[in-house]
């Protein structure tokens, strides 16, 4: 079993989401209190979740579809916001 990690984010509209990663590797990509543009957050989340999925594959021999599903959800939510510098995503908690 891999140590699942959740990272909690606050979107530009003030809504908050709990995001899932099958690995603690996301802690290498995000820091609590960090604020990123929507585009930068999506890009970094995609990289982090791909790395997490690869860790699952190395351990179990298959990619983690939940990590890829989470990436899809993040991308869909991000489409609601612009790419302006005022549109920031904040990392509010990682556990």
mmCIF file of N, CA and C in Angstrom:
data_model
loop_
_atom_site.group_PDB
_atom_site.id
_atom_site.type_symbol
_atom_site.label_atom_id
_atom_site.label_comp_id
_atom_site.label_asym_id
_atom_site.label_seq_id
_atom_site.Cartn_x
_atom_site.Cartn_y
_atom_site.Cartn_z
ATOM 1 N N UNK A 1 0.840 -1.187 0.000
ATOM 2 C CA UNK A 1 0.000 0.000 0.000
ATOM 3 C C UNK A 1 0.878 1.241 0.000
ATOM 4 N N UNK A 2 0.528 2.189 -0.828
ATOM 5 C CA UNK A 2 1.264 3.446 -0.914
ATOM 6 C C UNK A 2 0.655 4.429 0.095
ATOM 7 N N UNK A 3 1.477 5.348 0.612
ATOM 8 C CA UNK A 3 0.944 6.356 1.540
ATOM 9 C C UNK A 3 0.208 7.464 0.780
ATOM 10 N N UNK A 4 -1.088 7.387 0.735
ATOM 11 C CA UNK A 4 -1.885 8.398 0.037
ATOM 12 C C UNK A 4 -1.718 9.749 0.718
ATOM 13 N N UNK A 5 -1.778 10.779 -0.076
ATOM 14 C CA UNK A 5 -1.642 12.146 0.423
ATOM 15 C C UNK A 5 -2.753 12.987 -0.178
ATOM 16 N N UNK A 6 -3.289 13.883 0.617
ATOM 17 C CA UNK A 6 -4.290 14.824 0.133
ATOM 18 C C UNK A 6 -3.701 16.224 0.200
ATOM 19 N N UNK A 7 -3.939 16.995 -0.848
ATOM 20 C CA UNK A 7 -3.525 18.399 -0.816
ATOM 21 C C UNK A 7 -4.780 19.243 -1.037
ATOM 22 N N UNK A 8 -4.939 20.200 -0.164
ATOM 23 C CA UNK A 8 -6.137 21.032 -0.139
ATOM 24 C C UNK A 8 -5.798 22.374 -0.779
ATOM 25 N N UNK A 9 -6.640 22.800 -1.688
ATOM 26 C CA UNK A 9 -6.372 24.035 -2.421
ATOM 27 C C UNK A 9 -7.566 24.984 -2.336
ATOM 28 N N UNK A 10 -7.253 26.276 -2.425
ATOM 29 C CA UNK A 10 -8.284 27.312 -2.501
ATOM 30 C C UNK A 10 -8.178 27.954 -3.873
ATOM 31 N N UNK A 11 -9.267 27.891 -4.612
ATOM 32 C CA UNK A 11 -9.323 28.428 -5.962
ATOM 33 C C UNK A 11 -9.567 29.942 -5.925
ATOM 34 N N UNK A 12 -9.397 30.627 -7.050
ATOM 35 C CA UNK A 12 -9.589 32.080 -7.081
ATOM 36 C C UNK A 12 -10.970 32.556 -6.627
ATOM 37 N N UNK A 13 -11.987 31.719 -6.765
ATOM 38 C CA UNK A 13 -13.338 32.115 -6.340
ATOM 39 C C UNK A 13 -13.596 31.838 -4.854
ATOM 40 N N UNK A 14 -12.557 31.361 -4.137
ATOM 41 C CA UNK A 14 -12.684 31.073 -2.707
ATOM 42 C C UNK A 14 -13.119 29.665 -2.393
ATOM 43 N N UNK A 15 -13.517 28.902 -3.399
ATOM 44 C CA UNK A 15 -13.910 27.506 -3.154
ATOM 45 C C UNK A 15 -12.660 26.683 -2.833
ATOM 46 N N UNK A 16 -12.865 25.625 -2.080
ATOM 47 C CA UNK A 16 -11.753 24.769 -1.683
ATOM 48 C C UNK A 16 -12.017 23.344 -2.134
ATOM 49 N N UNK A 17 -10.949 22.676 -2.529
ATOM 50 C CA UNK A 17 -11.027 21.267 -2.932
ATOM 51 C C UNK A 17 -9.956 20.472 -2.213
ATOM 52 N N UNK A 18 -10.289 19.241 -1.904
ATOM 53 C CA UNK A 18 -9.321 18.278 -1.408
ATOM 54 C C UNK A 18 -8.925 17.415 -2.595
ATOM 55 N N UNK A 19 -7.658 17.397 -2.921
ATOM 56 C CA UNK A 19 -7.161 16.634 -4.061
ATOM 57 C C UNK A 19 -6.396 15.413 -3.557
ATOM 58 N N UNK A 20 -6.473 14.342 -4.310
ATOM 59 C CA UNK A 20 -5.893 13.055 -3.926
ATOM 60 C C UNK A 20 -4.627 12.754 -4.717
ATOM 61 N N UNK A 21 -3.640 12.246 -4.017
ATOM 62 C CA UNK A 21 -2.452 11.685 -4.656
ATOM 63 C C UNK A 21 -2.169 10.336 -4.010
ATOM 64 N N UNK A 22 -1.820 9.329 -4.804
ATOM 65 C CA UNK A 22 -1.522 8.018 -4.227
ATOM 66 C C UNK A 22 -0.137 7.956 -3.578
ATOM 67 N N UNK A 23 0.596 9.044 -3.623
ATOM 68 C CA UNK A 23 1.965 9.057 -3.120
ATOM 69 C C UNK A 23 2.272 10.395 -2.454
ATOM 70 N N UNK A 24 3.238 10.384 -1.558
ATOM 71 C CA UNK A 24 3.677 11.609 -0.898
ATOM 72 C C UNK A 24 4.520 12.489 -1.815
ATOM 73 N N UNK A 25 4.770 12.058 -3.034
ATOM 74 C CA UNK A 25 5.597 12.829 -3.965
ATOM 75 C C UNK A 25 5.056 14.243 -4.174
ATOM 76 N N UNK A 26 3.765 14.460 -3.974
ATOM 77 C CA UNK A 26 3.210 15.812 -4.146
ATOM 78 C C UNK A 26 3.841 16.804 -3.179
ATOM 79 N N UNK A 27 4.335 16.307 -2.044
ATOM 80 C CA UNK A 27 5.000 17.190 -1.085
ATOM 81 C C UNK A 27 6.289 17.774 -1.655
ATOM 82 N N UNK A 28 6.826 17.151 -2.684
ATOM 83 C CA UNK A 28 8.024 17.669 -3.349
ATOM 84 C C UNK A 28 7.666 18.759 -4.360
ATOM 85 N N UNK A 29 6.390 18.888 -4.688
ATOM 86 C CA UNK A 29 5.949 19.818 -5.721
ATOM 87 C C UNK A 29 5.179 21.019 -5.188
ATOM 88 N N UNK A 30 4.626 20.892 -3.966
ATOM 89 C CA UNK A 30 3.827 21.960 -3.384
ATOM 90 C C UNK A 30 4.250 22.228 -1.951
ATOM 91 N N UNK A 31 4.071 23.472 -1.521
ATOM 92 C CA UNK A 31 4.302 23.849 -0.131
ATOM 93 C C UNK A 31 3.056 24.553 0.393
ATOM 94 N N UNK A 32 2.713 24.284 1.641
ATOM 95 C CA UNK A 32 1.572 24.950 2.262
ATOM 96 C C UNK A 32 1.806 26.455 2.241
ATOM 97 N N UNK A 33 0.775 27.203 1.873
ATOM 98 C CA UNK A 33 0.858 28.653 1.803
ATOM 99 C C UNK A 33 1.289 29.177 0.446
ATOM 100 N N UNK A 34 1.756 28.296 -0.395
ATOM 101 C CA UNK A 34 2.195 28.692 -1.728
ATOM 102 C C UNK A 34 1.002 29.130 -2.566
ATOM 103 N N UNK A 35 1.210 30.189 -3.350
ATOM 104 C CA UNK A 35 0.173 30.693 -4.255
ATOM 105 C C UNK A 35 0.728 30.641 -5.675
ATOM 106 N N UNK A 36 -0.064 30.048 -6.555
ATOM 107 C CA UNK A 36 0.356 29.869 -7.946
ATOM 108 C C UNK A 36 -0.736 30.369 -8.874
ATOM 109 N N UNK A 37 -0.344 30.828 -10.044
ATOM 110 C CA UNK A 37 -1.363 31.126 -11.044
ATOM 111 C C UNK A 37 -2.097 29.824 -11.360
ATOM 112 N N UNK A 38 -3.298 29.958 -11.861
ATOM 113 C CA UNK A 38 -4.079 28.758 -12.196
ATOM 114 C C UNK A 38 -3.291 27.875 -13.155
ATOM 115 N N UNK A 39 -2.715 28.478 -14.197
ATOM 116 C CA UNK A 39 -1.965 27.695 -15.187
ATOM 117 C C UNK A 39 -0.764 27.001 -14.559
ATOM 118 N N UNK A 40 -0.040 27.700 -13.687
ATOM 119 C CA UNK A 40 1.127 27.097 -13.033
ATOM 120 C C UNK A 40 0.706 25.961 -12.106
ATOM 121 N N UNK A 41 -0.416 26.160 -11.393
ATOM 122 C CA UNK A 41 -0.912 25.100 -10.517
ATOM 123 C C UNK A 41 -1.276 23.858 -11.316
ATOM 124 N N UNK A 42 -2.004 24.037 -12.412
ATOM 125 C CA UNK A 42 -2.414 22.899 -13.242
ATOM 126 C C UNK A 42 -1.179 22.165 -13.761
ATOM 127 N N UNK A 43 -0.208 22.917 -14.242
ATOM 128 C CA UNK A 43 1.005 22.295 -14.777
ATOM 129 C C UNK A 43 1.749 21.514 -13.697
ATOM 130 N N UNK A 44 1.916 22.121 -12.525
ATOM 131 C CA UNK A 44 2.650 21.446 -11.457
ATOM 132 C C UNK A 44 1.869 20.257 -10.908
ATOM 133 N N UNK A 45 0.546 20.389 -10.792
ATOM 134 C CA UNK A 45 -0.278 19.270 -10.327
ATOM 135 C C UNK A 45 -0.189 18.103 -11.292
ATOM 136 N N UNK A 46 -0.199 18.396 -12.583
ATOM 137 C CA UNK A 46 -0.092 17.347 -13.593
ATOM 138 C C UNK A 46 1.233 16.598 -13.456
ATOM 139 N N UNK A 47 2.302 17.342 -13.271
ATOM 140 C CA UNK A 47 3.636 16.731 -13.103
ATOM 141 C C UNK A 47 3.673 15.898 -11.824
ATOM 142 N N UNK A 48 3.157 16.451 -10.724
ATOM 143 C CA UNK A 48 3.175 15.745 -9.439
ATOM 144 C C UNK A 48 2.340 14.467 -9.487
ATOM 145 N N UNK A 49 1.163 14.546 -10.090
ATOM 146 C CA UNK A 49 0.290 13.368 -10.142
ATOM 147 C C UNK A 49 0.825 12.312 -11.102
ATOM 148 N N UNK A 50 1.491 12.740 -12.156
ATOM 149 C CA UNK A 50 2.147 11.783 -13.058
ATOM 150 C C UNK A 50 3.270 11.064 -12.310
ATOM 151 N N UNK A 51 4.045 11.820 -11.539
ATOM 152 C CA UNK A 51 5.122 11.207 -10.749
ATOM 153 C C UNK A 51 4.546 10.228 -9.719
ATOM 154 N N UNK A 52 3.435 10.605 -9.097
ATOM 155 C CA UNK A 52 2.792 9.718 -8.122
ATOM 156 C C UNK A 52 2.321 8.436 -8.792
ATOM 157 N N UNK A 53 1.720 8.569 -9.964
ATOM 158 C CA UNK A 53 1.256 7.398 -10.702
ATOM 159 C C UNK A 53 2.426 6.493 -11.083
ATOM 160 N N UNK A 54 3.534 7.100 -11.452
ATOM 161 C CA UNK A 54 4.716 6.313 -11.801
ATOM 162 C C UNK A 54 5.268 5.566 -10.588
ATOM 163 N N UNK A 55 5.192 6.175 -9.415
ATOM 164 C CA UNK A 55 5.634 5.472 -8.198
ATOM 165 C C UNK A 55 4.760 4.243 -7.950
ATOM 166 N N UNK A 56 3.460 4.385 -8.175
ATOM 167 C CA UNK A 56 2.559 3.240 -8.027
ATOM 168 C C UNK A 56 2.948 2.164 -9.031
ATOM 169 N N UNK A 57 3.224 2.581 -10.255
ATOM 170 C CA UNK A 57 3.595 1.603 -11.279
ATOM 171 C C UNK A 57 4.894 0.873 -10.922
ATOM 172 N N UNK A 58 5.853 1.593 -10.382
ATOM 173 C CA UNK A 58 7.115 0.969 -9.983
ATOM 174 C C UNK A 58 6.903 -0.061 -8.877
ATOM 175 N N UNK A 59 5.982 0.221 -7.971
ATOM 176 C CA UNK A 59 5.749 -0.678 -6.844
ATOM 177 C C UNK A 59 4.813 -1.832 -7.189
ATOM 178 N N UNK A 60 3.760 -1.543 -7.982
ATOM 179 C CA UNK A 60 2.714 -2.537 -8.208
ATOM 180 C C UNK A 60 2.597 -3.028 -9.644
ATOM 181 N N UNK A 61 3.282 -2.343 -10.583
ATOM 182 C CA UNK A 61 3.243 -2.791 -11.965
ATOM 183 C C UNK A 61 2.125 -2.193 -12.799
ATOM 184 N N UNK A 62 1.404 -1.230 -12.253
ATOM 185 C CA UNK A 62 0.339 -0.558 -13.026
ATOM 186 C C UNK A 62 0.231 0.894 -12.571
ATOM 187 N N UNK A 63 -0.181 1.752 -13.507
ATOM 188 C CA UNK A 63 -0.366 3.163 -13.185
ATOM 189 C C UNK A 63 -1.592 3.337 -12.292
ATOM 190 N N UNK A 64 -1.647 4.463 -11.603
ATOM 191 C CA UNK A 64 -2.775 4.760 -10.718
ATOM 192 C C UNK A 64 -3.804 5.591 -11.469
ATOM 193 N N UNK A 65 -4.936 4.992 -11.777
ATOM 194 C CA UNK A 65 -5.983 5.720 -12.494
ATOM 195 C C UNK A 65 -6.572 6.828 -11.628
ATOM 196 N N UNK A 66 -6.547 6.687 -10.314
ATOM 197 C CA UNK A 66 -7.076 7.734 -9.433
ATOM 198 C C UNK A 66 -6.255 9.014 -9.546
ATOM 199 N N UNK A 67 -4.947 8.884 -9.718
ATOM 200 C CA UNK A 67 -4.098 10.066 -9.888
ATOM 201 C C UNK A 67 -4.439 10.762 -11.199
ATOM 202 N N UNK A 68 -4.644 9.988 -12.246
ATOM 203 C CA UNK A 68 -4.986 10.576 -13.534
ATOM 204 C C UNK A 68 -6.387 11.193 -13.505
ATOM 205 N N UNK A 69 -7.304 10.553 -12.772
ATOM 206 C CA UNK A 69 -8.646 11.113 -12.610
ATOM 207 C C UNK A 69 -8.579 12.457 -11.883
ATOM 208 N N UNK A 70 -7.735 12.537 -10.847
ATOM 209 C CA UNK A 70 -7.601 13.790 -10.101
ATOM 210 C C UNK A 70 -7.041 14.890 -11.004
ATOM 211 N N UNK A 71 -6.095 14.547 -11.842
ATOM 212 C CA UNK A 71 -5.541 15.517 -12.788
ATOM 213 C C UNK A 71 -6.633 16.043 -13.719
ATOM 214 N N UNK A 72 -7.490 15.171 -14.181
ATOM 215 C CA UNK A 72 -8.604 15.559 -15.055
ATOM 216 C C UNK A 72 -9.562 16.506 -14.335
ATOM 217 N N UNK A 73 -9.857 16.220 -13.079
ATOM 218 C CA UNK A 73 -10.751 17.069 -12.287
ATOM 219 C C UNK A 73 -10.136 18.460 -12.096
ATOM 220 N N UNK A 74 -8.852 18.507 -11.800
ATOM 221 C CA UNK A 74 -8.163 19.788 -11.616
ATOM 222 C C UNK A 74 -8.214 20.606 -12.910
ATOM 223 N N UNK A 75 -7.939 19.973 -14.031
ATOM 224 C CA UNK A 75 -7.964 20.683 -15.317
ATOM 225 C C UNK A 75 -9.358 21.209 -15.629
ATOM 226 N N UNK A 76 -10.382 20.436 -15.336
ATOM 227 C CA UNK A 76 -11.752 20.866 -15.596
ATOM 228 C C UNK A 76 -12.117 22.069 -14.725
ATOM 229 N N UNK A 77 -11.752 22.028 -13.459
ATOM 230 C CA UNK A 77 -12.057 23.144 -12.560
ATOM 231 C C UNK A 77 -11.301 24.393 -12.999
ATOM 232 N N UNK A 78 -10.059 24.223 -13.415
ATOM 233 C CA UNK A 78 -9.222 25.362 -13.819
ATOM 234 C C UNK A 78 -9.804 26.115 -15.004
ATOM 235 N N UNK A 79 -10.557 25.431 -15.831
ATOM 236 C CA UNK A 79 -11.146 26.075 -17.005
ATOM 237 C C UNK A 79 -12.162 27.155 -16.627
ATOM 238 N N UNK A 80 -12.611 27.156 -15.389
ATOM 239 C CA UNK A 80 -13.571 28.164 -14.926
ATOM 240 C C UNK A 80 -12.912 29.526 -14.704
ATOM 241 N N UNK A 81 -11.577 29.535 -14.647
ATOM 242 C CA UNK A 81 -10.852 30.743 -14.285
ATOM 243 C C UNK A 81 -9.982 31.226 -15.436
ATOM 244 N N UNK A 82 -9.630 32.486 -15.373
ATOM 245 C CA UNK A 82 -8.747 33.055 -16.378
ATOM 246 C C UNK A 82 -7.293 32.733 -16.080
ATOM 247 N N UNK A 83 -6.429 33.258 -16.907
ATOM 248 C CA UNK A 83 -4.991 33.031 -16.720
ATOM 249 C C UNK A 83 -4.292 34.275 -16.204
ATOM 250 N N UNK A 84 -5.059 35.237 -15.704
ATOM 251 C CA UNK A 84 -4.469 36.463 -15.187
ATOM 252 C C UNK A 84 -3.711 36.223 -13.890
ATOM 253 N N UNK A 85 -2.805 37.125 -13.603
ATOM 254 C CA UNK A 85 -2.001 36.982 -12.394
ATOM 255 C C UNK A 85 -2.833 37.119 -11.123
ATOM 256 N N UNK A 86 -4.016 37.731 -11.223
ATOM 257 C CA UNK A 86 -4.881 37.852 -10.049
ATOM 258 C C UNK A 86 -5.593 36.540 -9.748
ATOM 259 N N UNK A 87 -5.642 35.628 -10.693
ATOM 260 C CA UNK A 87 -6.300 34.332 -10.502
ATOM 261 C C UNK A 87 -5.303 33.338 -9.928
ATOM 262 N N UNK A 88 -5.286 33.258 -8.598
ATOM 263 C CA UNK A 88 -4.293 32.433 -7.911
ATOM 264 C C UNK A 88 -4.947 31.240 -7.203
ATOM 265 N N UNK A 89 -4.197 30.154 -7.161
ATOM 266 C CA UNK A 89 -4.584 28.966 -6.413
ATOM 267 C C UNK A 89 -3.623 28.888 -5.226
ATOM 268 N N UNK A 90 -4.189 28.703 -4.036
ATOM 269 C CA UNK A 90 -3.365 28.623 -2.832
ATOM 270 C C UNK A 90 -3.378 27.191 -2.296
ATOM 271 N N UNK A 91 -2.209 26.700 -1.925
ATOM 272 C CA UNK A 91 -2.093 25.394 -1.269
ATOM 273 C C UNK A 91 -2.338 25.648 0.205
ATOM 274 N N UNK A 92 -3.450 25.153 0.735
ATOM 275 C CA UNK A 92 -3.803 25.492 2.119
ATOM 276 C C UNK A 92 -3.474 24.383 3.116
ATOM 277 N N UNK A 93 -3.310 23.168 2.627
ATOM 278 C CA UNK A 93 -2.989 22.069 3.568
ATOM 279 C C UNK A 93 -2.511 20.865 2.767
ATOM 280 N N UNK A 94 -1.571 20.132 3.315
ATOM 281 C CA UNK A 94 -1.134 18.855 2.735
ATOM 282 C C UNK A 94 -1.087 17.848 3.861
ATOM 283 N N UNK A 95 -1.788 16.724 3.659
ATOM 284 C CA UNK A 95 -1.738 15.681 4.697
ATOM 285 C C UNK A 95 -1.654 14.309 4.077
#
